[in-house]
PDB file of N, CA and C in Angstrom:
ATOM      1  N   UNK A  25      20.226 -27.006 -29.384  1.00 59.00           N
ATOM      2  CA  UNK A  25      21.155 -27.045 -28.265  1.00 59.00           C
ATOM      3  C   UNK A  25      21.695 -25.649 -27.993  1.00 59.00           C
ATOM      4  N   UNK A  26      21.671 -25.580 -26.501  1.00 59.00           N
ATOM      5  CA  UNK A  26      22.455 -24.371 -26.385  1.00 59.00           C
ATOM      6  C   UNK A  26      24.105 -23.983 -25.988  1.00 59.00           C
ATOM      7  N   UNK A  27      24.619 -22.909 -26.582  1.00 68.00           N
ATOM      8  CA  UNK A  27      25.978 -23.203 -26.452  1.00 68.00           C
ATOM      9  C   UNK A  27      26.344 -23.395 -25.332  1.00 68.00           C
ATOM     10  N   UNK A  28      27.898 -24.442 -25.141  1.00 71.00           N
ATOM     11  CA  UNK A  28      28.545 -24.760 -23.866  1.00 71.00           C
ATOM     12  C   UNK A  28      28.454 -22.949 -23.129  1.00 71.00           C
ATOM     13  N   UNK A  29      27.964 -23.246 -21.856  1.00 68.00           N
ATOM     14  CA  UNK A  29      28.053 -22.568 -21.004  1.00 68.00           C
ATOM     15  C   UNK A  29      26.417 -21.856 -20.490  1.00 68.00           C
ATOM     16  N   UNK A  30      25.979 -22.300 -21.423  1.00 68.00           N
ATOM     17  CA  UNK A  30      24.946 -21.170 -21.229  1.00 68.00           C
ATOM     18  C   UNK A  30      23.625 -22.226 -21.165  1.00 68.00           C
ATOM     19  N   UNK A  31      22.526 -21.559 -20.317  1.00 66.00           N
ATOM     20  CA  UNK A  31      21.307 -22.567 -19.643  1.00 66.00           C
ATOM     21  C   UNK A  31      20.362 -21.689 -20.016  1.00 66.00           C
ATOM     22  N   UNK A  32      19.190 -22.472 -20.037  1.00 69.00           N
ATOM     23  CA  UNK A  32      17.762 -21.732 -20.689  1.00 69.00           C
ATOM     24  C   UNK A  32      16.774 -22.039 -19.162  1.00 69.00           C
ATOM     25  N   UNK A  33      16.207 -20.827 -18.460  1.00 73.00           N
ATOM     26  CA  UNK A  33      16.352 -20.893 -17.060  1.00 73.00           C
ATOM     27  C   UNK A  33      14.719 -21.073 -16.924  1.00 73.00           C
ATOM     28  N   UNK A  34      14.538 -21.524 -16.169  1.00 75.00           N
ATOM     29  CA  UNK A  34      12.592 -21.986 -15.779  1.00 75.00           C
ATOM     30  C   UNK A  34      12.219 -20.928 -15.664  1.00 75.00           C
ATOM     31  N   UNK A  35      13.023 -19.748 -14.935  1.00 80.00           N
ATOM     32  CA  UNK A  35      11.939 -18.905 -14.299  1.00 80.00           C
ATOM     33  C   UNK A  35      12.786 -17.303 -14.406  1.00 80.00           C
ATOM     34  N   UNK A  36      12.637 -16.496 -14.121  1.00 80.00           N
ATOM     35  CA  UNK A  36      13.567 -15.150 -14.393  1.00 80.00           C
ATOM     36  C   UNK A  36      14.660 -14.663 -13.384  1.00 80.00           C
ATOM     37  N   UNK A  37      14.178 -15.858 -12.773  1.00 82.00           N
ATOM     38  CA  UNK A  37      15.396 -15.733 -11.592  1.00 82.00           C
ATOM     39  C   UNK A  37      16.003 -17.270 -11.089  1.00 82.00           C
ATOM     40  N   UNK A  38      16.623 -17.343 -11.527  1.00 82.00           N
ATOM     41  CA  UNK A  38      16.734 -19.262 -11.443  1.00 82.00           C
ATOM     42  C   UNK A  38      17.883 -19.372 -10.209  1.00 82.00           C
ATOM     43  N   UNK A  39      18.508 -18.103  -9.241  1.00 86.00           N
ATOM     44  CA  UNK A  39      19.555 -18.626  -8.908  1.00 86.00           C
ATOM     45  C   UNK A  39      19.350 -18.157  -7.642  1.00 86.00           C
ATOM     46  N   UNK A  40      17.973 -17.873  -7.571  1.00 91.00           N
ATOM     47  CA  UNK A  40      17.538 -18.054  -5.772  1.00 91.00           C
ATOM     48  C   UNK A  40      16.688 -19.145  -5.630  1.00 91.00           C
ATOM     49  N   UNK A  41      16.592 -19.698  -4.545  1.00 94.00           N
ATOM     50  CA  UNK A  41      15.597 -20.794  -3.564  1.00 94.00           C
ATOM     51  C   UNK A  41      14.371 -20.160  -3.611  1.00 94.00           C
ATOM     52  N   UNK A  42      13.401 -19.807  -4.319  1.00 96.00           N
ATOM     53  CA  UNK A  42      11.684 -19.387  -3.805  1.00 96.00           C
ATOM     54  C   UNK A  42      10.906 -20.551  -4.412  1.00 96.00           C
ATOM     55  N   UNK A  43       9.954 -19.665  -4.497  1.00 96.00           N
ATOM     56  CA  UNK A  43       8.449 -20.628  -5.164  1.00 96.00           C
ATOM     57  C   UNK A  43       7.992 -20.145  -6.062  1.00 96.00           C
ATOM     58  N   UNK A  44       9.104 -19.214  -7.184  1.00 94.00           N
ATOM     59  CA  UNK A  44       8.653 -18.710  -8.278  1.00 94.00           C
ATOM     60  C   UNK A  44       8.164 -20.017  -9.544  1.00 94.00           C
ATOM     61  N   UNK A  45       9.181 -20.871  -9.384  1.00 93.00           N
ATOM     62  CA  UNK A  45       8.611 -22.159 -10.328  1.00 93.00           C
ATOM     63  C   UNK A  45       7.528 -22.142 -10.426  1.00 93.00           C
ATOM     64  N   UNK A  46       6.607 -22.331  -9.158  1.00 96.00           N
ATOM     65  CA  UNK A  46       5.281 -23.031  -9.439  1.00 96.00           C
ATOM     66  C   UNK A  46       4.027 -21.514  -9.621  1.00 96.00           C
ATOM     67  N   UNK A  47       5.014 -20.251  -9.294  1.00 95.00           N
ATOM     68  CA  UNK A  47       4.003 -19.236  -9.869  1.00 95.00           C
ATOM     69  C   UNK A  47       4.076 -19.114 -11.318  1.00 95.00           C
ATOM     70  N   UNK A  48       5.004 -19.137 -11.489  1.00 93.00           N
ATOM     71  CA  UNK A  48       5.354 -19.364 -13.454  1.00 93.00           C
ATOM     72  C   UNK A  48       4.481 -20.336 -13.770  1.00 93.00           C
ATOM     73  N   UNK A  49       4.338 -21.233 -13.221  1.00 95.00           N
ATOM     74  CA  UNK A  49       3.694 -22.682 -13.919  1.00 95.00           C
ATOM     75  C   UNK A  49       2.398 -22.545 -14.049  1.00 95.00           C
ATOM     76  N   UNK A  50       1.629 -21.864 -13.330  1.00 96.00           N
ATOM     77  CA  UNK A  50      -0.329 -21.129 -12.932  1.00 96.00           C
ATOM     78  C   UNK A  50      -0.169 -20.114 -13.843  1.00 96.00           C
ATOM     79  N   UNK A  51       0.875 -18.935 -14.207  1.00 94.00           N
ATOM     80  CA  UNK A  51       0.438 -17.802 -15.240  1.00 94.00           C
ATOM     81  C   UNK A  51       0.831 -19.132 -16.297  1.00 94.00           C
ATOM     82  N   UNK A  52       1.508 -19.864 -16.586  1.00 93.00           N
ATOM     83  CA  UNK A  52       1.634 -20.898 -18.160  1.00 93.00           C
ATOM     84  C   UNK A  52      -0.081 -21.023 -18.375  1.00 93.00           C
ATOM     85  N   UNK A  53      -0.667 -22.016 -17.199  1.00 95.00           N
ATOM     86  CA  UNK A  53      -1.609 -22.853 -17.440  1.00 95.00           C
ATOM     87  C   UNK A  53      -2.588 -21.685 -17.582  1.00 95.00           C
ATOM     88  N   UNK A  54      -2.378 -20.644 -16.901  1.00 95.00           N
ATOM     89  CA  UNK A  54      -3.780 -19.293 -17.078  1.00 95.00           C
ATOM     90  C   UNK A  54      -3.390 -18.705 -18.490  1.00 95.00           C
ATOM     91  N   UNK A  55      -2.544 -19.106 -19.396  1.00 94.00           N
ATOM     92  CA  UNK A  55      -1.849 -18.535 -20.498  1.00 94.00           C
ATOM     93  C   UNK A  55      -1.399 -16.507 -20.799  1.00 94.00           C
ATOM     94  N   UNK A  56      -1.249 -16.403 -18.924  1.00 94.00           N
ATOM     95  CA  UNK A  56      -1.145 -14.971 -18.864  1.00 94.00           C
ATOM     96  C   UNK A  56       0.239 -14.609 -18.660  1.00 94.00           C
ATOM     97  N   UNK A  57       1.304 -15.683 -18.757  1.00 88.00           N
ATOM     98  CA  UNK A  57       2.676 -15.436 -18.760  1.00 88.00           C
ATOM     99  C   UNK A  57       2.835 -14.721 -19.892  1.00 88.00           C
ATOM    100  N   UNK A  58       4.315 -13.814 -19.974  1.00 85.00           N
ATOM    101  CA  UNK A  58       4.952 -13.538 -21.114  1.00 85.00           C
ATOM    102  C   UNK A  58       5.999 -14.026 -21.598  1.00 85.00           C
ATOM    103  N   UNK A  59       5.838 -14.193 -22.785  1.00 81.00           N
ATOM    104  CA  UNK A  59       7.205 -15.246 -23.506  1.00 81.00           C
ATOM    105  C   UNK A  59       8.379 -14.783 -23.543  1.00 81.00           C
ATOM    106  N   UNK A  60       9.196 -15.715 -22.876  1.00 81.00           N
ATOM    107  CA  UNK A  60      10.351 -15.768 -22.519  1.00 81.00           C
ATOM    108  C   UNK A  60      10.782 -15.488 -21.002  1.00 81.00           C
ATOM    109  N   UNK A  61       9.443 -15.691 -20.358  1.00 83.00           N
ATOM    110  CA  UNK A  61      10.000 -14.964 -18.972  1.00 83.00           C
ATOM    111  C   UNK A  61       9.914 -16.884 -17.829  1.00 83.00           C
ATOM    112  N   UNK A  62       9.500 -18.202 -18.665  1.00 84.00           N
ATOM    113  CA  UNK A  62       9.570 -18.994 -18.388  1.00 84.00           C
ATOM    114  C   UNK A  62       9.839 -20.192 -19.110  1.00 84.00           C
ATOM    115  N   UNK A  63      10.712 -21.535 -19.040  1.00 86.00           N
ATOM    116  CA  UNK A  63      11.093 -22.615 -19.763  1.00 86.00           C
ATOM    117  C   UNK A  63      10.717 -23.733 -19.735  1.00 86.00           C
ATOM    118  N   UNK A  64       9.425 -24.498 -19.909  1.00 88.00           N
ATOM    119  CA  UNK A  64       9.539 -25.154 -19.225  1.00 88.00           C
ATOM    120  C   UNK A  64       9.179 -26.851 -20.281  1.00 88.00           C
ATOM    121  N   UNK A  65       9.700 -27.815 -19.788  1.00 88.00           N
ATOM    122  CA  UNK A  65       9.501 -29.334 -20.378  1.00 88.00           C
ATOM    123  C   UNK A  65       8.375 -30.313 -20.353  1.00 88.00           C
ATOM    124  N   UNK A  66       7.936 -30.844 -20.766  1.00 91.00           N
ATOM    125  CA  UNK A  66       6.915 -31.428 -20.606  1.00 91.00           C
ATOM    126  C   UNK A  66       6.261 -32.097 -19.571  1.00 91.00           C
ATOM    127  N   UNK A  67       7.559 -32.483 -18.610  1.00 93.00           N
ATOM    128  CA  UNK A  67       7.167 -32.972 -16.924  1.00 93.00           C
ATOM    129  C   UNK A  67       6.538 -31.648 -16.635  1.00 93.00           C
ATOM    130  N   UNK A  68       7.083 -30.876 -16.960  1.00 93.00           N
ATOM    131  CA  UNK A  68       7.091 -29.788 -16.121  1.00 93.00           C
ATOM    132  C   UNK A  68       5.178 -28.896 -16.340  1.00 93.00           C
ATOM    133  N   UNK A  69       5.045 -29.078 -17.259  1.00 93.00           N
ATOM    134  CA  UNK A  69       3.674 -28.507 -17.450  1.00 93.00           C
ATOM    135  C   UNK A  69       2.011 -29.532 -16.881  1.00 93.00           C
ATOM    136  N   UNK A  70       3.184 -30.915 -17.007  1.00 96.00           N
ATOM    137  CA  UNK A  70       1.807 -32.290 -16.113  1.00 96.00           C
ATOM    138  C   UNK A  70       1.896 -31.878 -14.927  1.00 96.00           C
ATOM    139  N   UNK A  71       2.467 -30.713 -14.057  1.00 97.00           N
ATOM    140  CA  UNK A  71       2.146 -30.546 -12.835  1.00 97.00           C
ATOM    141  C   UNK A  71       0.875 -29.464 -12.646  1.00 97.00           C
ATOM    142  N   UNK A  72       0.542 -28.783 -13.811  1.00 96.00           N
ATOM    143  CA  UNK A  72      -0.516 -28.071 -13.916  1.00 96.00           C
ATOM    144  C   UNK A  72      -1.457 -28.602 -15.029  1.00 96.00           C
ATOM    145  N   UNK A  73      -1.529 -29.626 -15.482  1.00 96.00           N
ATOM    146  CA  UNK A  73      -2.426 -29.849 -16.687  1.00 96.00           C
ATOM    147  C   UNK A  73      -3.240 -30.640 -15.812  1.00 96.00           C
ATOM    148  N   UNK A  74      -2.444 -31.605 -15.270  1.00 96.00           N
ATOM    149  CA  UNK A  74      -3.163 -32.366 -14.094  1.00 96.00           C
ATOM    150  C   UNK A  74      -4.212 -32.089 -12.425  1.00 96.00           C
ATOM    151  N   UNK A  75      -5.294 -32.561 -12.653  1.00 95.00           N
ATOM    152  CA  UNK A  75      -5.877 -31.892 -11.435  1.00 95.00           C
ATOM    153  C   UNK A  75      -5.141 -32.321  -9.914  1.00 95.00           C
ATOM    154  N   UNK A  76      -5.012 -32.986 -10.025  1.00 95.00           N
ATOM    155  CA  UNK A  76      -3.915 -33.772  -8.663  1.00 95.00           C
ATOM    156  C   UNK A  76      -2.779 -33.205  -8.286  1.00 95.00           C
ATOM    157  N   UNK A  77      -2.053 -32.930  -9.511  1.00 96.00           N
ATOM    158  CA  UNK A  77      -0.700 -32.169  -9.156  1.00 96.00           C
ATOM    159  C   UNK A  77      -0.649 -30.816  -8.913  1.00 96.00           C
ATOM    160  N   UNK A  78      -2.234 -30.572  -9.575  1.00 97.00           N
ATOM    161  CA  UNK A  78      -1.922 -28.570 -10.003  1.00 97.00           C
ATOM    162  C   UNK A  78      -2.454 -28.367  -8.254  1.00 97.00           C
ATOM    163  N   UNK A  79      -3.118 -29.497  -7.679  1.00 97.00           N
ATOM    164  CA  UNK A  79      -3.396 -28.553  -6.425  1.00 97.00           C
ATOM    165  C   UNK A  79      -2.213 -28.824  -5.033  1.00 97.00           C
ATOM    166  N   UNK A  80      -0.783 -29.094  -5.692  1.00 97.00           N
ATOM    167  CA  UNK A  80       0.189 -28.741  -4.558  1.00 97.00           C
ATOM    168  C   UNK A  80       1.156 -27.706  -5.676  1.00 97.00           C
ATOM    169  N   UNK A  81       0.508 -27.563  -7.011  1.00 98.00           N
ATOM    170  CA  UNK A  81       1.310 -26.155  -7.641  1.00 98.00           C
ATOM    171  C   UNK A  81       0.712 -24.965  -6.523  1.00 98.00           C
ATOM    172  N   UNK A  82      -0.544 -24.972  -6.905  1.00 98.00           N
ATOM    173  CA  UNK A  82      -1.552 -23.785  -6.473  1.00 98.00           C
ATOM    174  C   UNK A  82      -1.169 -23.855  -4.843  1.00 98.00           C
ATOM    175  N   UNK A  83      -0.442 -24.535  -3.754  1.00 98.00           N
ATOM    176  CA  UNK A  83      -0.282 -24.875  -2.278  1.00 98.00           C
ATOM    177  C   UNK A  83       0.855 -24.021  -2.525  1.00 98.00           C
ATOM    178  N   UNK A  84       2.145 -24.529  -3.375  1.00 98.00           N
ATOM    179  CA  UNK A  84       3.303 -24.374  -3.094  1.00 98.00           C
ATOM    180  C   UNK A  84       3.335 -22.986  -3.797  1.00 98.00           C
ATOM    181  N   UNK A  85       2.449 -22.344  -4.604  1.00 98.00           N
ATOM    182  CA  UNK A  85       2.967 -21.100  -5.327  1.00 98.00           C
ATOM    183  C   UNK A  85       2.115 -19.878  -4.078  1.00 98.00           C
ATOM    184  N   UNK A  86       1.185 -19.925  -3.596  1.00 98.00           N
ATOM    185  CA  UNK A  86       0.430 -19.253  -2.364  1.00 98.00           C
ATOM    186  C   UNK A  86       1.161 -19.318  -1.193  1.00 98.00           C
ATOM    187  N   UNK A  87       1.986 -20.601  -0.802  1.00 98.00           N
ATOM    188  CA  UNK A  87       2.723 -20.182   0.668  1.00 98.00           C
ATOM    189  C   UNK A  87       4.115 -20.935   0.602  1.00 98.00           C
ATOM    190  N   UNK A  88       5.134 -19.773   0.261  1.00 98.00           N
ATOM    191  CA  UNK A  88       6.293 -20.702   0.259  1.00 98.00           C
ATOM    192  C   UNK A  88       6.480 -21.214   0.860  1.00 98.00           C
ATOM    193  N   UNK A  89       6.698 -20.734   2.395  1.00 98.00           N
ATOM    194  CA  UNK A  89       6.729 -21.799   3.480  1.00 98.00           C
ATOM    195  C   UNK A  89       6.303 -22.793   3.654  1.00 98.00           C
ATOM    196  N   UNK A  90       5.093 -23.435   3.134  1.00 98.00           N
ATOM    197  CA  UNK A  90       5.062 -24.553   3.112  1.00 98.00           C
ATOM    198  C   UNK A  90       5.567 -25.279   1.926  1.00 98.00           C
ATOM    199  N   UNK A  91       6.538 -24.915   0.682  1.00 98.00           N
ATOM    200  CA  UNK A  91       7.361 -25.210  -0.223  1.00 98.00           C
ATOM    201  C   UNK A  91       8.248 -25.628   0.542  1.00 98.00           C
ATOM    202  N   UNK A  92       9.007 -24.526   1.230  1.00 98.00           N
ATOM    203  CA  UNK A  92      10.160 -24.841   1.815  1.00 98.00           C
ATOM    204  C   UNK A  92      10.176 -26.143   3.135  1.00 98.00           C
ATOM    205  N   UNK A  93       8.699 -26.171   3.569  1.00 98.00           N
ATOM    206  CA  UNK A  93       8.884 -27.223   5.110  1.00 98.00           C
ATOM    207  C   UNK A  93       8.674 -28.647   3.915  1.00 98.00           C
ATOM    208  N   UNK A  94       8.256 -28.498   2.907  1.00 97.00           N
ATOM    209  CA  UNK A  94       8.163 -29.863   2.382  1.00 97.00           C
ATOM    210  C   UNK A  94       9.490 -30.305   0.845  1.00 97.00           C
ATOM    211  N   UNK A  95      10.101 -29.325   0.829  1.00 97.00           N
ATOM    212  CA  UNK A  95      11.217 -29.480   0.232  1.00 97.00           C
ATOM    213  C   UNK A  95      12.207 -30.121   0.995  1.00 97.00           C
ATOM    214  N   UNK A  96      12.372 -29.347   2.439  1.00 97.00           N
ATOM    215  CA  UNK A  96      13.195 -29.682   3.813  1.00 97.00           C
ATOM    216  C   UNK A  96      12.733 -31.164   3.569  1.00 97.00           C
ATOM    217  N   UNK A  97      11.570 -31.437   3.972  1.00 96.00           N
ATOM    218  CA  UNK A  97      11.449 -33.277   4.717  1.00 96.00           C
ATOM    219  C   UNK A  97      11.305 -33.698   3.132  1.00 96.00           C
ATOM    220  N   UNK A  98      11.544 -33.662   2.257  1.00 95.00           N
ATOM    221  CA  UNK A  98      11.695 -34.327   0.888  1.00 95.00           C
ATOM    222  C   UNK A  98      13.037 -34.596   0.932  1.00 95.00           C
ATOM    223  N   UNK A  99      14.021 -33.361   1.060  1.00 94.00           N
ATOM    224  CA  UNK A  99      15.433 -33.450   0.773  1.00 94.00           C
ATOM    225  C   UNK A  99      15.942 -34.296   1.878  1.00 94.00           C
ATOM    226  N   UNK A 100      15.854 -34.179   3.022  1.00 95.00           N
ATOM    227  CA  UNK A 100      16.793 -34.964   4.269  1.00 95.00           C
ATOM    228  C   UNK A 100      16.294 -36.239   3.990  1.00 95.00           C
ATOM    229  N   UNK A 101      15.085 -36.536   3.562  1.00 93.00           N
ATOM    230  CA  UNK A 101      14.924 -38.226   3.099  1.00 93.00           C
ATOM    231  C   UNK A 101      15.617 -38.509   2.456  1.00 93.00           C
ATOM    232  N   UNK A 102      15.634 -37.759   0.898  1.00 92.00           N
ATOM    233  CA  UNK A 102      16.649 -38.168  -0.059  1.00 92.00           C
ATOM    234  C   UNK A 102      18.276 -38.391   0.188  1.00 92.00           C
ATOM    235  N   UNK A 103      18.308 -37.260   1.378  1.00 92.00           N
ATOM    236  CA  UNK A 103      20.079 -37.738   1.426  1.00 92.00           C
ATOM    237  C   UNK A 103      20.459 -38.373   2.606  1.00 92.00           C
ATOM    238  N   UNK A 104      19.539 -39.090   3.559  1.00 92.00           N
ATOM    239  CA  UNK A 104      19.690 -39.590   4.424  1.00 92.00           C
ATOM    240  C   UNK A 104      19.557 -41.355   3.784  1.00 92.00           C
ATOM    241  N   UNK A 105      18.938 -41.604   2.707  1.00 85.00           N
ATOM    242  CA  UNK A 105      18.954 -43.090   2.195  1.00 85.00           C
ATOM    243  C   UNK A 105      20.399 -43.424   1.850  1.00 85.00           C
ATOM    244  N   UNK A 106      20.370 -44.860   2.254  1.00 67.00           N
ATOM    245  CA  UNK A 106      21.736 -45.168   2.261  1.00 67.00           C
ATOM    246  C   UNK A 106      22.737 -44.815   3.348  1.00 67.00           C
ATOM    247  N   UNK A 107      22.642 -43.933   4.370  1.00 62.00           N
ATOM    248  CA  UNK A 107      23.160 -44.032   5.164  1.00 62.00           C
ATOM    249  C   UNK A 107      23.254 -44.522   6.676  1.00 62.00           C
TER     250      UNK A 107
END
């Protein structure tokens, strides 16, 4: 556990909006990352171990913009249910 206050961060910059996640996640699976420069959990690596998932890693880490137009219509679904 880590002490109150302090977070163990996915990526080397955890406190902007990009598409560094899913470039971190392709140097993991190419095993050309360097340690400590990413965190990641076991969901988190079935998005590249998997052939299905790794090809909207490999979408979303090549064009953020299309991260961001499908984050957009992901998120307004999510917070539009229920209302």
């Amino acid at each position: 556990c880590l002490p109150l206050g302090e977070r163990l961060a996915f990526t080397k910059d955890p406190d902007n909006f990009n598409n560094s996640y899913f470039k971190y996640l392709l140097l993991w699976y190419s095993r050309t990352i360097t340690p400590g420069d990413a965190h990641f959990l076991p969901t988190d690596v079935v998005l590249v171990v998997d052939d299905k998932f790794r090809t909207s890693v490999q979408l979303f880490a090549d064009d953020e913009e299309a991260f961001f137009r499908t984050f957009a219509k992901a998120y307004t679904r999510l917070v539009s249910i229920g209302t």
